[in-house]
Structures are given as structure tokens and as C-alpha cells.
mmCIF file of C-alpha atoms in Angstrom:
data_model
loop_
_atom_site.group_PDB
_atom_site.id
_atom_site.type_symbol
_atom_site.label_atom_id
_atom_site.label_comp_id
_atom_site.label_asym_id
_atom_site.label_seq_id
_atom_site.Cartn_x
_atom_site.Cartn_y
_atom_site.Cartn_z
ATOM 1 C CA MET A 1 0.000 0.000 0.000
ATOM 2 C CA GLU A 2 2.839 2.338 0.895
ATOM 3 C CA LEU A 3 4.609 1.440 -2.332
ATOM 4 C CA ASP A 4 1.503 2.371 -4.370
ATOM 5 C CA ALA A 5 1.202 5.672 -2.541
ATOM 6 C CA LEU A 6 4.883 6.422 -3.184
ATOM 7 C CA LYS A 7 4.474 5.565 -6.869
ATOM 8 C CA GLN A 8 1.450 7.829 -7.161
ATOM 9 C CA ALA A 9 3.325 10.659 -5.448
ATOM 10 C CA TRP A 10 6.212 10.293 -7.916
ATOM 11 C CA GLN A 11 3.817 10.380 -10.860
ATOM 12 C CA THR A 12 2.179 13.513 -9.483
ATOM 13 C CA LEU A 13 5.597 15.116 -9.030
ATOM 14 C CA ASP A 14 6.591 14.155 -12.599
ATOM 15 C CA ARG A 15 3.451 15.750 -14.009
ATOM 16 C CA ARG A 16 4.100 18.928 -12.064
ATOM 17 C CA LEU A 17 7.683 19.042 -13.258
ATOM 18 C CA GLU A 18 6.577 18.511 -16.868
ATOM 19 C CA SER A 19 4.001 21.288 -16.522
ATOM 20 C CA ARG A 20 6.617 23.575 -15.000
ATOM 21 C CA GLN A 21 9.063 22.775 -17.795
ATOM 22 C CA ALA A 22 6.405 23.451 -20.434
ATOM 23 C CA LEU A 23 5.582 26.779 -18.764
ATOM 24 C CA ASP A 24 9.277 27.723 -18.639
ATOM 25 C CA ASP A 25 9.693 26.809 -22.330
ATOM 26 C CA TRP A 26 6.667 28.892 -23.287
ATOM 27 C CA MET A 27 7.911 31.876 -21.274
ATOM 28 C CA PHE A 28 11.357 31.561 -22.831
ATOM 29 C CA ARG A 29 9.944 31.413 -26.372
ATOM 30 C CA ASP A 30 7.723 34.403 -25.636
ATOM 31 C CA LEU A 31 10.686 36.339 -24.219
ATOM 32 C CA ARG A 32 12.803 35.384 -27.216
ATOM 33 C CA ALA A 33 10.104 36.414 -29.686
ATOM 34 C CA GLY A 34 9.830 39.809 -27.968
ATOM 35 C CA ARG A 35 13.575 40.355 -28.163
ATOM 36 C CA VAL A 36 13.665 39.397 -31.850
ATOM 37 C CA ARG A 37 10.808 41.802 -32.647
ATOM 38 C CA ARG A 38 12.483 44.652 -30.768
ATOM 39 C CA SER A 39 15.858 43.961 -32.368
ATOM 40 C CA LEU A 40 14.399 44.219 -35.899
ATOM 41 C CA ARG A 41 12.248 47.289 -35.214
ATOM 42 C CA PRO A 42 14.938 49.916 -36.059
ATOM 43 C CA LEU A 43 15.541 48.193 -39.399
ATOM 44 C CA LEU A 44 11.832 48.364 -40.269
ATOM 45 C CA TRP A 45 11.642 52.032 -39.296
ATOM 46 C CA GLY A 46 14.718 52.827 -41.379
ATOM 47 C CA GLN A 47 13.392 51.005 -44.437
ATOM 48 C CA SER A 48 10.031 52.775 -44.123
ATOM 49 C CA ALA A 49 11.819 56.147 -44.092
ATOM 50 C CA LEU A 50 13.869 55.130 -47.148
ATOM 51 C CA ILE A 51 10.716 54.189 -49.046
ATOM 52 C CA VAL A 52 9.265 57.655 -48.361
ATOM 53 C CA LEU A 53 12.548 59.238 -49.497
ATOM 54 C CA GLY A 54 12.553 57.062 -52.637
ATOM 55 C CA ILE A 55 9.026 58.205 -53.509
ATOM 56 C CA ALA A 56 10.101 61.847 -53.144
ATOM 57 C CA ILE A 57 13.175 61.298 -55.362
ATOM 58 C CA ALA A 58 11.165 59.467 -58.040
ATOM 59 C CA LEU A 59 8.525 62.202 -58.095
ATOM 60 C CA TRP A 60 11.250 64.834 -58.395
ATOM 61 C CA GLY A 61 12.708 63.024 -61.403
ATOM 62 C CA ILE A 62 9.308 62.657 -63.077
ATOM 63 C CA GLY A 63 8.461 66.300 -62.425
ATOM 64 C CA PHE A 64 11.762 67.458 -63.893
ATOM 65 C CA TRP A 65 11.778 65.476 -67.134
ATOM 66 C CA SER A 66 8.086 66.130 -67.770
ATOM 67 C CA ALA A 67 8.781 69.880 -67.475
ATOM 68 C CA HIS A 68 11.685 69.693 -69.942
ATOM 69 C CA VAL A 69 10.290 67.456 -72.661
ATOM 70 C CA GLY A 70 12.278 67.922 -75.859
ATOM 71 C CA ILE A 71 15.617 68.511 -74.129
ATOM 72 C CA TRP A 72 17.172 65.068 -74.121
ATOM 73 C CA GLN A 73 19.868 65.920 -71.583
ATOM 74 C CA ALA A 74 17.265 67.174 -69.109
ATOM 75 C CA MET A 75 15.065 64.152 -69.738
ATOM 76 C CA ALA A 76 18.051 61.823 -69.231
ATOM 77 C CA CYS A 77 18.817 63.446 -65.870
ATOM 78 C CA GLY A 78 15.183 63.321 -64.776
ATOM 79 C CA ILE A 79 14.772 59.703 -65.833
ATOM 80 C CA ALA A 80 18.019 58.757 -64.073
ATOM 81 C CA MET A 81 16.670 60.359 -60.905
ATOM 82 C CA GLN A 82 13.357 58.571 -61.371
ATOM 83 C CA VAL A 83 15.127 55.212 -61.730
ATOM 84 C CA PHE A 84 17.253 55.903 -58.655
ATOM 85 C CA GLY A 85 14.146 56.840 -56.679
ATOM 86 C CA THR A 86 12.298 53.741 -57.876
ATOM 87 C CA LEU A 87 15.168 51.497 -56.786
ATOM 88 C CA SER A 88 15.164 53.364 -53.468
ATOM 89 C CA ILE A 89 11.586 52.160 -53.082
ATOM 90 C CA ILE A 90 12.019 48.595 -54.363
ATOM 91 C CA PHE A 91 15.131 47.664 -52.390
ATOM 92 C CA PRO A 92 13.904 48.844 -48.965
ATOM 93 C CA ALA A 93 10.535 47.227 -49.727
ATOM 94 C CA ARG A 94 12.357 43.946 -50.374
ATOM 95 C CA VAL A 95 14.282 44.264 -47.079
ATOM 96 C CA PHE A 96 11.068 45.226 -45.290
ATOM 97 C CA ALA A 97 9.285 42.133 -46.657
ATOM 98 C CA MET A 98 12.179 39.826 -45.736
ATOM 99 C CA ALA A 99 12.333 41.243 -42.190
ATOM 100 C CA ARG A 100 8.563 40.981 -41.770
ATOM 101 C CA GLY A 101 8.755 37.376 -42.988
ATOM 102 C CA ILE A 102 10.869 36.369 -40.004
ATOM 103 C CA ASP A 103 8.769 34.478 -37.456
ATOM 104 C CA PRO A 104 10.049 35.501 -33.998
ATOM 105 C CA ALA A 105 8.486 32.379 -32.493
ATOM 106 C CA ALA A 106 10.361 30.034 -34.849
ATOM 107 C CA PRO A 107 13.381 28.027 -33.666
ATOM 108 C CA VAL A 108 16.570 30.029 -33.257
ATOM 109 C CA VAL A 109 18.264 28.216 -36.140
ATOM 110 C CA GLU A 110 15.420 29.169 -38.511
ATOM 111 C CA ILE A 111 15.534 32.831 -37.430
ATOM 112 C CA GLN A 112 19.315 32.830 -37.887
ATOM 113 C CA ARG A 113 18.897 31.416 -41.395
ATOM 114 C CA ARG A 114 16.384 34.132 -42.342
ATOM 115 C CA ILE A 115 18.588 36.907 -40.976
ATOM 116 C CA ALA A 116 21.611 35.446 -42.787
ATOM 117 C CA GLU A 117 19.604 35.567 -46.053
ATOM 118 C CA LEU A 118 18.657 39.177 -45.353
ATOM 119 C CA ARG A 119 22.263 40.104 -44.614
ATOM 120 C CA CYS A 120 23.386 38.346 -47.826
ATOM 121 C CA TRP A 121 20.834 40.308 -49.881
ATOM 122 C CA ARG A 122 22.020 43.609 -48.437
ATOM 123 C CA LEU A 123 25.700 42.811 -48.995
ATOM 124 C CA LYS A 124 25.552 41.055 -52.364
ATOM 125 C CA VAL A 125 22.833 43.067 -54.128
ATOM 126 C CA GLU A 126 21.767 46.245 -52.371
ATOM 127 C CA ALA A 127 25.164 47.562 -51.283
ATOM 128 C CA PRO A 128 26.959 47.193 -54.666
ATOM 129 C CA VAL A 129 24.045 48.702 -56.618
ATOM 130 C CA PHE A 130 23.683 51.714 -54.343
ATOM 131 C CA ALA A 131 27.459 52.140 -54.054
ATOM 132 C CA VAL A 132 27.732 52.577 -57.828
ATOM 133 C CA LEU A 133 24.524 54.543 -58.367
ATOM 134 C CA GLY A 134 25.040 56.640 -55.250
ATOM 135 C CA SER A 135 28.489 57.649 -56.418
ATOM 136 C CA VAL A 136 27.128 59.223 -59.628
ATOM 137 C CA ILE A 137 23.585 60.304 -58.808
ATOM 138 C CA TRP A 138 24.865 63.634 -57.495
ATOM 139 C CA ILE A 139 25.759 64.611 -61.080
ATOM 140 C CA PRO A 140 22.196 64.694 -62.508
ATOM 141 C CA ALA A 141 20.989 66.141 -59.205
ATOM 142 C CA LEU A 142 23.475 69.005 -59.492
ATOM 143 C CA LEU A 143 22.598 69.646 -63.145
ATOM 144 C CA MET A 144 18.873 69.591 -62.397
ATOM 145 C CA LEU A 145 19.265 72.137 -59.604
ATOM 146 C CA ALA A 146 21.378 74.337 -61.882
ATOM 147 C CA GLN A 147 18.774 74.122 -64.632
ATOM 148 C CA TYR A 148 16.039 75.195 -62.224
ATOM 149 C CA GLY A 149 17.991 78.420 -61.668
ATOM 150 C CA MET A 150 18.391 78.976 -65.398
ATOM 151 C CA ASP A 151 14.780 78.222 -66.273
ATOM 152 C CA ARG A 152 13.875 81.737 -65.077
ATOM 153 C CA THR A 153 16.201 83.338 -67.623
ATOM 154 C CA GLY A 154 15.622 80.841 -70.402
ATOM 155 C CA ASP A 155 19.244 79.710 -70.416
ATOM 156 C CA ASP A 156 20.354 76.141 -70.961
ATOM 157 C CA VAL A 157 22.737 74.570 -68.472
ATOM 158 C CA TRP A 158 23.501 71.746 -70.883
ATOM 159 C CA ALA A 159 25.221 74.128 -73.300
ATOM 160 C CA GLN A 160 27.564 75.217 -70.526
ATOM 161 C CA VAL A 161 28.511 71.808 -69.138
ATOM 162 C CA ASP A 162 32.133 70.903 -69.689
ATOM 163 C CA GLY A 163 32.204 67.461 -71.317
ATOM 164 C CA ARG A 164 35.550 66.588 -69.697
ATOM 165 C CA TRP A 165 34.158 67.367 -66.238
ATOM 166 C CA LEU A 166 31.062 65.327 -66.971
ATOM 167 C CA TRP A 167 32.880 62.214 -68.173
ATOM 168 C CA SER A 168 35.602 62.399 -65.543
ATOM 169 C CA SER A 169 32.891 62.628 -62.854
ATOM 170 C CA LEU A 170 30.867 59.762 -64.318
ATOM 171 C CA LEU A 171 33.894 57.491 -64.538
ATOM 172 C CA GLY A 172 35.919 58.782 -61.617
ATOM 173 C CA SER A 173 33.272 58.510 -58.897
ATOM 174 C CA PRO A 174 32.634 54.736 -59.237
ATOM 175 C CA LEU A 175 36.377 54.227 -59.608
ATOM 176 C CA ALA A 176 36.951 56.069 -56.327
ATOM 177 C CA VAL A 177 34.375 53.831 -54.629
ATOM 178 C CA GLY A 178 36.117 50.729 -55.988
ATOM 179 C CA VAL A 179 39.530 51.959 -54.831
ATOM 180 C CA ALA A 180 38.184 52.750 -51.360
ATOM 181 C CA TYR A 181 36.637 49.276 -51.132
ATOM 182 C CA GLY A 182 39.875 47.594 -52.217
ATOM 183 C CA LEU A 183 41.868 49.687 -49.739
ATOM 184 C CA LEU A 184 39.589 48.764 -46.843
ATOM 185 C CA ARG A 185 39.939 45.083 -47.738
ATOM 186 C CA ARG A 186 43.721 45.330 -47.828
ATOM 187 C CA LEU A 187 43.660 46.990 -44.412
ATOM 188 C CA GLY A 188 41.736 44.008 -43.028
ATOM 189 C CA LEU A 189 38.569 46.014 -42.482
ATOM 190 C CA ARG A 190 36.308 43.913 -44.678
ATOM 191 C CA ARG A 191 34.277 42.588 -41.731
ATOM 192 C CA VAL A 192 33.825 46.089 -40.328
ATOM 193 C CA LEU A 193 32.704 47.332 -43.738
ATOM 194 C CA GLU A 194 30.264 44.442 -44.206
ATOM 195 C CA ASP A 195 28.756 44.958 -40.740
ATOM 196 C CA SER A 196 28.308 48.621 -41.584
ATOM 197 C CA LEU A 197 26.679 47.889 -44.948
ATOM 198 C CA ALA A 198 24.426 45.169 -43.536
ATOM 199 C CA GLY A 199 23.322 47.520 -40.766
ATOM 200 C CA ARG A 200 23.873 47.524 -37.024
ATOM 201 C CA THR A 201 20.387 46.137 -36.502
ATOM 202 C CA LEU A 202 21.196 42.853 -38.228
ATOM 203 C CA THR A 203 24.589 42.609 -36.553
ATOM 204 C CA ARG A 204 23.026 43.082 -33.123
ATOM 205 C CA ALA A 205 20.232 40.633 -33.956
ATOM 206 C CA GLN A 206 22.744 37.982 -35.002
ATOM 207 C CA ALA A 207 24.732 38.464 -31.782
ATOM 208 C CA MET A 208 21.559 38.265 -29.709
ATOM 209 C CA LEU A 209 20.479 35.050 -31.427
ATOM 210 C CA GLU A 210 23.914 33.526 -30.844
ATOM 211 C CA GLU A 211 23.486 34.305 -27.163
ATOM 212 C CA LEU A 212 19.986 32.811 -27.051
ATOM 213 C CA GLY A 213 21.167 29.747 -28.964
ATOM 214 C CA ARG A 214 23.919 29.120 -26.417
ATOM 215 C CA PHE A 215 21.428 29.563 -23.573
ATOM 216 C CA GLU A 216 19.039 27.045 -25.131
ATOM 217 C CA ARG A 217 21.800 24.485 -25.652
ATOM 218 C CA GLU A 218 22.921 24.836 -22.057
#
């Protein structure tokens, strides 16, 4: 009789321990999901701001070339600005969608895989495209602003642009970006550069997930 009572007490204790363990697991997953959401929030805010900026840039480009129809140089500058603005909408929208697609309640390994994909996209696609385009987009922007000033007098900025300055700027700016990138790599700063291009949010999220992963394994 005493043996049966002892067995029943052990079973009751086991059930309580299992319930306690399940509650602890649930609380840990909930805590982890909250930390993942908070860690990605700055990235989402930043991408939302970039989308708004991209819309403004695209509208500026459209407004400029539509006001200078018939002047191919002006239309080329306006269309270039429109394309840059459109990419400034598409790329952040892609990052936004990838970040929103991360399930904070998923296993740590799955979240790490999604963040690694997001980091890869930013480093392999977004950063090179914007590095090249960003290095030359100031040229049409400068010419467009100059033309606005001359529109009042009916002058044409395109007739006054020095072709050597234009071509040296178009070719020299991307070259300078490439040289700077190569120099940073030779100085052993590639990891620092990649962390900067990927964004501090992703770097901090990866570090946080590493910490949570170690805690779970222990």
C-alpha cells in the first residue's frame, strides 16, 4: 500500500515538473520572440523612411523630365533620378518584406537562417548597386538644380557643361568607390565594412540570437 502511494506521489511530481518545464519553455519562447521583434524594429523604421525618401526622389525626377520634354539631356537626368528613386523604393521594400517574414516564435536556427539571407541580400545586391549609383547620382541632381535656376532666364545649363568634367565625374566617382573598397579590404577592415553595410540592426540581432542559442543548448 505504501509502495503504491509512493508511486502515485512520484507520478504527481513528474506531471508537475513537466508542466513547470512546459511553462518555462513557453515563457522563454515568448521572451525570445519579444527580443527578436524589438531587435528588428529599427531596421523596419529605417526602411520605411527610405521608401518615403525614394518616392520623393522618383517624383522629383518625373516632375523634372516632364517639365523639360524635348531637351534630351534634361530628360536623361530626370529619368536617371526617377530610376534611382524607384530602386530606393524597391530595395527597402524587399528588405522590409524579408524582415517581416521572419517568425520571432520560430526556432533560433530558422531565425538565424532568415537573418543570414537578409544580410546576404544587403551585402551582395543592395550595397553594390547603391554604391555605384550613389556615387554618380549627385551629377544629374546638381545639373537639375542648376537648370532650375536657369529656367527663369531661359538659359540652358547643358550648353555650358564641360564634357571633360562630366565624363571624368561619371567614370571617376565609381572608380573612387572601388579603390576605397579595395583599400579597406587590404587593411583588413572587410568585416567592419560588411557589418556597416548590412546595418547595425542585423549585426546586433545575429549576436543576440547567438546568445539565445547558447542559452538554449545549455
